[in-house]
């Protein structure tokens, strides 16, 4: 089930360093939201706080609220492991477990959440997840072979299959195509457009064509200089951010005039 996210006055710190400053925004369900902005402006940092993944980094902490359909993910008694099963993450480098079979890679997240499932339910889930990641036809005859034998683009779709196998509400993707060739990139972009029928998708991308191709809304982040915090500069419908932005900083960035 697809759910919306509302972020209220979120600050993120690494120790004393304020990396992300006072972000408030709503992320629509059943849509793709792109985060763009120069390197170091806090896109990954902010993305990780949406499923409490930053808590695995020593010294990282967040203040503020992240609501999933109105429920505070930072509320007392909320288990970050449960949060991460509701809000999955796909990373820059495809990271399947290399010695694990394709089948077991798909099931890895489900087993991590210690759900017990029968062999036949597992088979169904593997097939449905691989179908959902547009990978089934390519791997159905080698499900017991290691995930590391796949191409980079296939490995990334395997990671997406692993993410959707736990039936999340939201999928976060941090530059999911930056290690892929153009053909694999297009395959992932097609997949993202399909995923939004069922999930809320947030994608960080440094590729502005990609943001304009796949996203419904775009958020532009920026930093005033090294050591300064990242801020949300402008957020709106993707067509507007790229063709008619309100802020000069946004216009300079999307038109490639950035310093
Ligand atoms: N694990 C970390 N420990 C300390 N500082 C970090 C860590 N990760 C990122 N930062 C700092 O936080 C800021 C934002 O980084 P990041 O979120 O990676 O930006 P982006 O993804 O937009 O390139 C940068 O100044 C970066 O050096
Ligand atoms: Mg990043």
mmCIF file of C-alpha atoms and ligand atoms in Angstrom:
data_model
loop_
_atom_site.group_PDB
_atom_site.id
_atom_site.type_symbol
_atom_site.label_atom_id
_atom_site.label_comp_id
_atom_site.label_asym_id
_atom_site.label_seq_id
_atom_site.Cartn_x
_atom_site.Cartn_y
_atom_site.Cartn_z
ATOM 1 C CA UNK A 1 0.000 0.000 0.000
ATOM 2 C CA UNK A 2 1.241 3.399 -0.983
ATOM 3 C CA UNK A 3 1.428 6.048 1.751
ATOM 4 C CA UNK A 4 2.333 9.717 1.872
ATOM 5 C CA UNK A 5 5.157 11.242 3.880
ATOM 6 C CA UNK A 6 5.071 14.578 5.651
ATOM 7 C CA UNK A 7 8.272 16.069 6.969
ATOM 8 C CA UNK A 8 8.078 18.834 9.553
ATOM 9 C CA UNK A 9 11.008 21.019 10.555
ATOM 10 C CA UNK A 10 13.632 18.354 10.121
ATOM 11 C CA UNK A 11 17.246 19.087 11.093
ATOM 12 C CA UNK A 12 19.956 16.485 10.643
ATOM 13 C CA UNK A 13 23.316 16.579 12.411
ATOM 14 C CA UNK A 14 26.586 14.677 12.228
ATOM 15 C CA UNK A 15 27.930 15.396 15.711
ATOM 16 C CA UNK A 16 27.843 19.213 15.963
ATOM 17 C CA UNK A 17 27.639 19.709 12.193
ATOM 18 C CA UNK A 18 24.212 20.712 10.926
ATOM 19 C CA UNK A 19 24.024 18.980 7.530
ATOM 20 C CA UNK A 20 20.348 19.556 6.698
ATOM 21 C CA UNK A 21 18.494 22.636 7.926
ATOM 22 C CA UNK A 22 14.800 22.867 8.790
ATOM 23 C CA UNK A 23 13.158 20.901 6.008
ATOM 24 C CA UNK A 24 9.387 20.711 5.745
ATOM 25 C CA UNK A 25 7.727 19.046 2.785
ATOM 26 C CA UNK A 26 4.979 16.642 1.805
ATOM 27 C CA UNK A 27 5.651 13.670 -0.452
ATOM 28 C CA UNK A 28 2.621 12.373 -2.336
ATOM 29 C CA UNK A 29 1.574 8.732 -2.383
ATOM 30 C CA UNK A 30 1.555 6.922 -5.747
ATOM 31 C CA UNK A 31 3.975 9.364 -7.293
ATOM 32 C CA UNK A 32 7.667 9.852 -7.948
ATOM 33 C CA UNK A 33 9.428 12.675 -6.124
ATOM 34 C CA UNK A 34 12.952 13.621 -7.228
ATOM 35 C CA UNK A 35 15.607 15.258 -5.050
ATOM 36 C CA UNK A 36 18.178 17.249 -7.009
ATOM 37 C CA UNK A 37 21.009 19.610 -6.070
ATOM 38 C CA UNK A 38 24.798 19.855 -6.019
ATOM 39 C CA UNK A 39 26.976 17.273 -4.347
ATOM 40 C CA UNK A 40 27.156 17.730 -0.589
ATOM 41 C CA UNK A 41 23.847 19.580 -0.209
ATOM 42 C CA UNK A 42 22.424 16.805 1.976
ATOM 43 C CA UNK A 43 20.217 14.822 -0.409
ATOM 44 C CA UNK A 44 21.454 11.423 0.819
ATOM 45 C CA UNK A 45 21.465 12.584 4.423
ATOM 46 C CA UNK A 46 17.859 13.764 4.187
ATOM 47 C CA UNK A 47 16.766 10.637 2.302
ATOM 48 C CA UNK A 48 18.227 8.368 5.005
ATOM 49 C CA UNK A 49 16.252 10.135 7.724
ATOM 50 C CA UNK A 50 13.003 9.219 5.932
ATOM 51 C CA UNK A 51 13.425 5.587 7.029
ATOM 52 C CA UNK A 52 15.738 6.144 10.027
ATOM 53 C CA UNK A 53 18.647 4.619 8.139
ATOM 54 C CA UNK A 54 20.892 7.473 9.361
ATOM 55 C CA UNK A 55 20.713 5.942 12.838
ATOM 56 C CA UNK A 56 23.236 3.290 11.794
ATOM 57 C CA UNK A 57 25.828 6.090 11.295
ATOM 58 C CA UNK A 58 27.592 6.919 14.584
ATOM 59 C CA UNK A 59 26.981 10.551 15.591
ATOM 60 C CA UNK A 60 24.143 11.108 13.131
ATOM 61 C CA UNK A 61 20.871 12.361 14.582
ATOM 62 C CA UNK A 62 17.684 14.011 13.410
ATOM 63 C CA UNK A 63 15.288 16.476 15.029
ATOM 64 C CA UNK A 64 11.786 17.123 13.774
ATOM 65 C CA UNK A 65 9.016 14.948 12.480
ATOM 66 C CA UNK A 66 8.593 12.442 9.686
ATOM 67 C CA UNK A 67 4.994 11.276 9.357
ATOM 68 C CA UNK A 68 3.915 8.245 7.328
ATOM 69 C CA UNK A 69 0.196 8.742 6.642
ATOM 70 C CA UNK A 70 0.165 10.846 9.796
ATOM 71 C CA UNK A 71 2.102 8.435 12.029
ATOM 72 C CA UNK A 72 5.300 9.812 13.526
ATOM 73 C CA UNK A 73 8.172 7.496 12.555
ATOM 74 C CA UNK A 74 10.233 8.990 15.379
ATOM 75 C CA UNK A 75 7.513 8.566 17.974
ATOM 76 C CA UNK A 76 8.210 6.762 21.263
ATOM 77 C CA UNK A 77 8.249 2.995 20.917
ATOM 78 C CA UNK A 78 8.536 3.000 17.127
ATOM 79 C CA UNK A 79 10.994 0.298 16.059
ATOM 80 C CA UNK A 80 13.412 1.522 13.344
ATOM 81 C CA UNK A 81 13.577 -2.013 11.919
ATOM 82 C CA UNK A 82 9.826 -1.906 11.317
ATOM 83 C CA UNK A 83 10.160 1.583 9.815
ATOM 84 C CA UNK A 84 12.754 0.254 7.353
ATOM 85 C CA UNK A 85 10.436 -2.558 6.312
ATOM 86 C CA UNK A 86 7.683 -0.031 5.539
ATOM 87 C CA UNK A 87 10.095 2.311 3.782
ATOM 88 C CA UNK A 88 12.648 0.411 1.705
ATOM 89 C CA UNK A 89 15.907 1.746 0.284
ATOM 90 C CA UNK A 90 17.843 1.089 -2.910
ATOM 91 C CA UNK A 91 21.417 2.330 -3.041
ATOM 92 C CA UNK A 92 23.799 3.801 -5.596
ATOM 93 C CA UNK A 93 25.813 0.624 -6.056
ATOM 94 C CA UNK A 94 23.739 -2.522 -6.507
ATOM 95 C CA UNK A 95 24.417 -4.512 -3.348
ATOM 96 C CA UNK A 96 23.006 -8.027 -3.671
ATOM 97 C CA UNK A 97 24.509 -10.548 -1.246
ATOM 98 C CA UNK A 98 27.140 -11.978 -3.618
ATOM 99 C CA UNK A 99 27.225 -15.614 -2.556
ATOM 100 C CA UNK A 100 23.477 -15.861 -2.000
ATOM 101 C CA UNK A 101 21.271 -17.219 -4.789
ATOM 102 C CA UNK A 102 18.989 -14.900 -6.753
ATOM 103 C CA UNK A 103 16.037 -16.489 -4.972
ATOM 104 C CA UNK A 104 17.502 -16.006 -1.505
ATOM 105 C CA UNK A 105 18.473 -12.430 -2.342
ATOM 106 C CA UNK A 106 14.826 -11.645 -3.068
ATOM 107 C CA UNK A 107 13.824 -13.246 0.241
ATOM 108 C CA UNK A 108 16.638 -11.715 2.299
ATOM 109 C CA UNK A 109 14.624 -8.760 3.617
ATOM 110 C CA UNK A 110 11.638 -10.946 4.425
ATOM 111 C CA UNK A 111 13.833 -13.326 6.428
ATOM 112 C CA UNK A 112 15.525 -10.381 8.164
ATOM 113 C CA UNK A 113 12.100 -9.309 9.384
ATOM 114 C CA UNK A 114 11.789 -12.887 10.666
ATOM 115 C CA UNK A 115 8.531 -13.554 8.871
ATOM 116 C CA UNK A 116 8.013 -17.279 8.493
ATOM 117 C CA UNK A 117 6.703 -18.375 5.124
ATOM 118 C CA UNK A 118 6.132 -21.745 3.500
ATOM 119 C CA UNK A 119 8.138 -22.916 0.516
ATOM 120 C CA UNK A 120 5.254 -22.358 -1.899
ATOM 121 C CA UNK A 121 4.439 -18.898 -0.524
ATOM 122 C CA UNK A 122 8.134 -18.074 -0.840
ATOM 123 C CA UNK A 123 8.134 -19.262 -4.459
ATOM 124 C CA UNK A 124 5.125 -17.055 -5.201
ATOM 125 C CA UNK A 125 6.706 -14.080 -3.497
ATOM 126 C CA UNK A 126 9.979 -14.549 -5.405
ATOM 127 C CA UNK A 127 8.133 -14.699 -8.710
ATOM 128 C CA UNK A 128 5.883 -11.717 -7.960
ATOM 129 C CA UNK A 129 8.765 -9.575 -6.707
ATOM 130 C CA UNK A 130 10.945 -10.393 -9.703
ATOM 131 C CA UNK A 131 7.996 -9.704 -12.018
ATOM 132 C CA UNK A 132 7.482 -6.407 -10.216
ATOM 133 C CA UNK A 133 11.133 -5.533 -10.784
ATOM 134 C CA UNK A 134 10.945 -6.491 -14.499
ATOM 135 C CA UNK A 135 13.563 -9.187 -13.959
ATOM 136 C CA UNK A 136 11.608 -12.446 -13.866
ATOM 137 C CA UNK A 137 11.980 -13.419 -17.517
ATOM 138 C CA UNK A 138 15.728 -12.894 -17.409
ATOM 139 C CA UNK A 139 16.368 -14.993 -14.294
ATOM 140 C CA UNK A 140 13.544 -17.518 -13.951
ATOM 141 C CA UNK A 141 15.770 -20.357 -15.188
ATOM 142 C CA UNK A 142 18.615 -19.586 -12.805
ATOM 143 C CA UNK A 143 17.040 -18.679 -9.483
ATOM 144 C CA UNK A 144 19.543 -20.838 -7.617
ATOM 145 C CA UNK A 145 22.597 -19.165 -9.165
ATOM 146 C CA UNK A 146 24.407 -16.436 -7.197
ATOM 147 C CA UNK A 147 23.163 -12.854 -7.506
ATOM 148 C CA UNK A 148 26.681 -11.731 -8.312
ATOM 149 C CA UNK A 149 26.469 -13.446 -11.717
ATOM 150 C CA UNK A 150 24.031 -10.822 -12.990
ATOM 151 C CA UNK A 151 24.920 -7.643 -14.883
ATOM 152 C CA UNK A 152 24.964 -4.358 -12.974
ATOM 153 C CA UNK A 153 21.526 -3.369 -14.255
ATOM 154 C CA UNK A 154 20.098 -6.777 -13.388
ATOM 155 C CA UNK A 155 21.676 -6.609 -9.924
ATOM 156 C CA UNK A 156 20.010 -3.248 -9.328
ATOM 157 C CA UNK A 157 16.633 -4.690 -10.382
ATOM 158 C CA UNK A 158 17.342 -7.623 -8.032
ATOM 159 C CA UNK A 159 17.830 -5.101 -5.220
ATOM 160 C CA UNK A 160 14.520 -3.501 -6.167
ATOM 161 C CA UNK A 161 12.885 -6.963 -6.109
ATOM 162 C CA UNK A 162 14.372 -7.489 -2.624
ATOM 163 C CA UNK A 163 12.956 -4.110 -1.541
ATOM 164 C CA UNK A 164 9.432 -4.797 -2.830
ATOM 165 C CA UNK A 165 9.355 -8.371 -1.473
ATOM 166 C CA UNK A 166 8.771 -6.990 2.030
ATOM 167 C CA UNK A 167 5.722 -5.088 0.707
ATOM 168 C CA UNK A 168 6.804 -1.593 1.671
ATOM 169 C CA UNK A 169 4.690 1.565 1.402
ATOM 170 C CA UNK A 170 7.560 3.702 0.155
ATOM 171 C CA UNK A 171 10.742 3.021 -1.834
ATOM 172 C CA UNK A 172 13.681 5.387 -1.459
ATOM 173 C CA UNK A 173 16.362 5.307 -4.162
ATOM 174 C CA UNK A 174 19.694 7.091 -3.828
ATOM 175 C CA UNK A 175 21.127 7.656 -7.323
ATOM 176 C CA UNK A 176 20.068 4.128 -8.360
ATOM 177 C CA UNK A 177 21.398 4.496 -11.913
ATOM 178 C CA UNK A 178 24.685 6.247 -11.337
ATOM 179 C CA UNK A 179 26.690 3.003 -11.642
ATOM 180 C CA UNK A 180 24.713 1.742 -14.664
ATOM 181 C CA UNK A 181 25.055 1.978 -18.456
ATOM 182 C CA UNK A 182 22.438 3.953 -20.439
ATOM 183 C CA UNK A 183 20.382 0.889 -21.454
ATOM 184 C CA UNK A 184 20.144 -0.396 -17.875
ATOM 185 C CA UNK A 185 19.350 3.149 -16.767
ATOM 186 C CA UNK A 186 16.360 3.277 -19.105
ATOM 187 C CA UNK A 187 15.188 -0.112 -17.807
ATOM 188 C CA UNK A 188 15.269 1.230 -14.239
ATOM 189 C CA UNK A 189 13.496 4.438 -15.282
ATOM 190 C CA UNK A 190 10.709 2.416 -16.936
ATOM 191 C CA UNK A 191 10.463 0.346 -13.797
ATOM 192 C CA UNK A 192 10.226 3.453 -11.581
ATOM 193 C CA UNK A 193 7.290 4.676 -13.680
ATOM 194 C CA UNK A 194 5.556 1.336 -13.087
ATOM 195 C CA UNK A 195 6.392 1.235 -9.378
ATOM 196 C CA UNK A 196 4.552 4.481 -8.704
ATOM 197 C CA UNK A 197 1.265 2.734 -9.499
ATOM 198 C CA UNK A 198 1.717 0.877 -6.220
ATOM 199 C CA UNK A 199 4.319 2.678 -4.175
ATOM 200 C CA UNK A 200 5.452 6.101 -3.132
ATOM 201 C CA UNK A 201 8.845 6.541 -4.782
ATOM 202 C CA UNK A 202 11.549 9.045 -3.830
ATOM 203 C CA UNK A 203 14.629 9.214 -6.011
ATOM 204 C CA UNK A 204 17.847 11.185 -5.577
ATOM 205 C CA UNK A 205 19.434 11.860 -8.927
ATOM 206 C CA UNK A 206 22.242 14.040 -10.244
ATOM 207 C CA UNK A 207 20.841 13.519 -13.742
ATOM 208 C CA UNK A 208 18.376 16.291 -14.483
ATOM 209 C CA UNK A 209 17.027 14.606 -17.617
ATOM 210 C CA UNK A 210 16.248 11.633 -15.419
ATOM 211 C CA UNK A 211 14.441 13.812 -12.878
ATOM 212 C CA UNK A 212 12.360 15.385 -15.625
ATOM 213 C CA UNK A 213 11.641 12.002 -17.246
ATOM 214 C CA UNK A 214 10.565 10.050 -14.190
ATOM 215 C CA UNK A 215 9.301 12.409 -11.507
ATOM 216 C CA UNK A 216 6.025 14.166 -10.805
ATOM 217 C CA UNK A 217 7.486 16.583 -8.295
ATOM 218 C CA UNK A 218 11.039 17.822 -7.830
ATOM 219 C CA UNK A 219 12.750 19.252 -4.766
ATOM 220 C CA UNK A 220 15.858 21.370 -5.304
ATOM 221 C CA UNK A 221 18.366 21.499 -2.442
ATOM 222 C CA UNK A 222 21.412 23.749 -2.184
ATOM 223 C CA UNK A 223 24.209 24.837 0.140
ATOM 224 C CA UNK A 224 25.498 28.379 0.543
ATOM 225 C CA UNK A 225 29.089 27.075 0.784
ATOM 226 C CA UNK A 226 31.338 24.405 2.276
ATOM 227 C CA UNK A 227 30.479 23.709 5.898
ATOM 228 C CA UNK A 228 27.061 25.337 5.523
ATOM 229 C CA UNK A 229 23.895 23.268 5.918
ATOM 230 C CA UNK A 230 21.843 22.012 3.020
ATOM 231 C CA UNK A 231 18.474 23.659 2.554
ATOM 232 C CA UNK A 232 15.371 22.987 0.524
ATOM 233 C CA UNK A 233 15.268 25.876 -1.935
ATOM 234 C CA UNK A 234 12.249 25.065 -4.055
ATOM 235 C CA UNK A 235 9.754 22.243 -4.393
ATOM 236 C CA UNK A 236 6.970 21.835 -6.903
ATOM 237 C CA UNK A 237 5.699 20.052 -9.985
ATOM 238 C CA UNK A 238 8.666 18.835 -12.033
ATOM 239 C CA UNK A 239 7.591 20.704 -15.172
ATOM 240 C CA UNK A 240 7.497 23.945 -13.205
ATOM 241 C CA UNK A 241 10.874 23.418 -11.499
ATOM 242 C CA UNK A 242 12.531 22.804 -14.856
ATOM 243 C CA UNK A 243 10.720 25.285 -17.072
ATOM 244 C CA UNK A 244 9.501 28.043 -14.811
ATOM 245 C CA UNK A 245 11.230 28.010 -11.399
ATOM 246 C CA UNK A 246 10.520 30.800 -8.929
ATOM 247 C CA UNK A 247 13.971 30.965 -7.371
ATOM 248 C CA UNK A 248 17.065 32.236 -9.174
ATOM 249 C CA UNK A 249 19.182 29.502 -7.532
ATOM 250 C CA UNK A 250 16.903 26.851 -8.986
ATOM 251 C CA UNK A 251 17.004 28.428 -12.420
ATOM 252 C CA UNK A 252 20.813 28.635 -12.352
ATOM 253 C CA UNK A 253 21.069 24.993 -11.332
ATOM 254 C CA UNK A 254 18.562 23.480 -13.766
ATOM 255 C CA UNK A 255 19.947 25.514 -16.656
ATOM 256 C CA UNK A 256 23.474 24.270 -15.893
ATOM 257 C CA UNK A 257 24.767 27.696 -14.893
ATOM 258 C CA UNK A 258 25.763 26.438 -11.468
ATOM 259 C CA UNK A 259 29.238 27.514 -10.220
HETATM 260 N N1 LIG B 1 28.656 9.762 7.565
HETATM 261 C C1 LIG B 1 28.897 11.085 7.588
HETATM 262 N N2 LIG B 1 29.598 11.629 8.617
HETATM 263 C C2 LIG B 1 29.844 12.976 8.651
HETATM 264 N N3 LIG B 1 29.432 13.842 7.713
HETATM 265 C C3 LIG B 1 28.745 13.354 6.666
HETATM 266 C C4 LIG B 1 28.438 11.958 6.550
HETATM 267 N N4 LIG B 1 27.744 11.770 5.405
HETATM 268 C C5 LIG B 1 27.612 12.993 4.832
HETATM 269 N N5 LIG B 1 28.218 13.946 5.596
HETATM 270 C C6 LIG B 1 28.279 15.397 5.303
HETATM 271 O O1 LIG B 1 26.945 15.896 5.208
HETATM 272 C C7 LIG B 1 26.831 16.799 4.122
HETATM 273 C C8 LIG B 1 25.785 16.288 3.149
HETATM 274 O O2 LIG B 1 26.265 15.091 2.530
HETATM 275 P P1 LIG B 1 25.345 14.158 1.632
HETATM 276 O O3 LIG B 1 24.055 13.958 2.320
HETATM 277 O O4 LIG B 1 26.144 12.974 1.276
HETATM 278 O O5 LIG B 1 25.124 15.083 0.339
HETATM 279 P P2 LIG B 1 24.623 14.683 -1.135
HETATM 280 O O6 LIG B 1 24.003 13.350 -1.068
HETATM 281 O O7 LIG B 1 23.674 15.792 -1.507
HETATM 282 O O8 LIG B 1 25.844 14.715 -2.003
HETATM 283 C C9 LIG B 1 28.226 16.928 3.517
HETATM 284 O O9 LIG B 1 28.874 18.029 4.089
HETATM 285 C C10 LIG B 1 28.902 15.632 3.947
HETATM 286 O O10 LIG B 1 30.298 15.805 4.048
HETATM 287 MG MG1 LIG B 2 24.408 11.569 -2.074
#
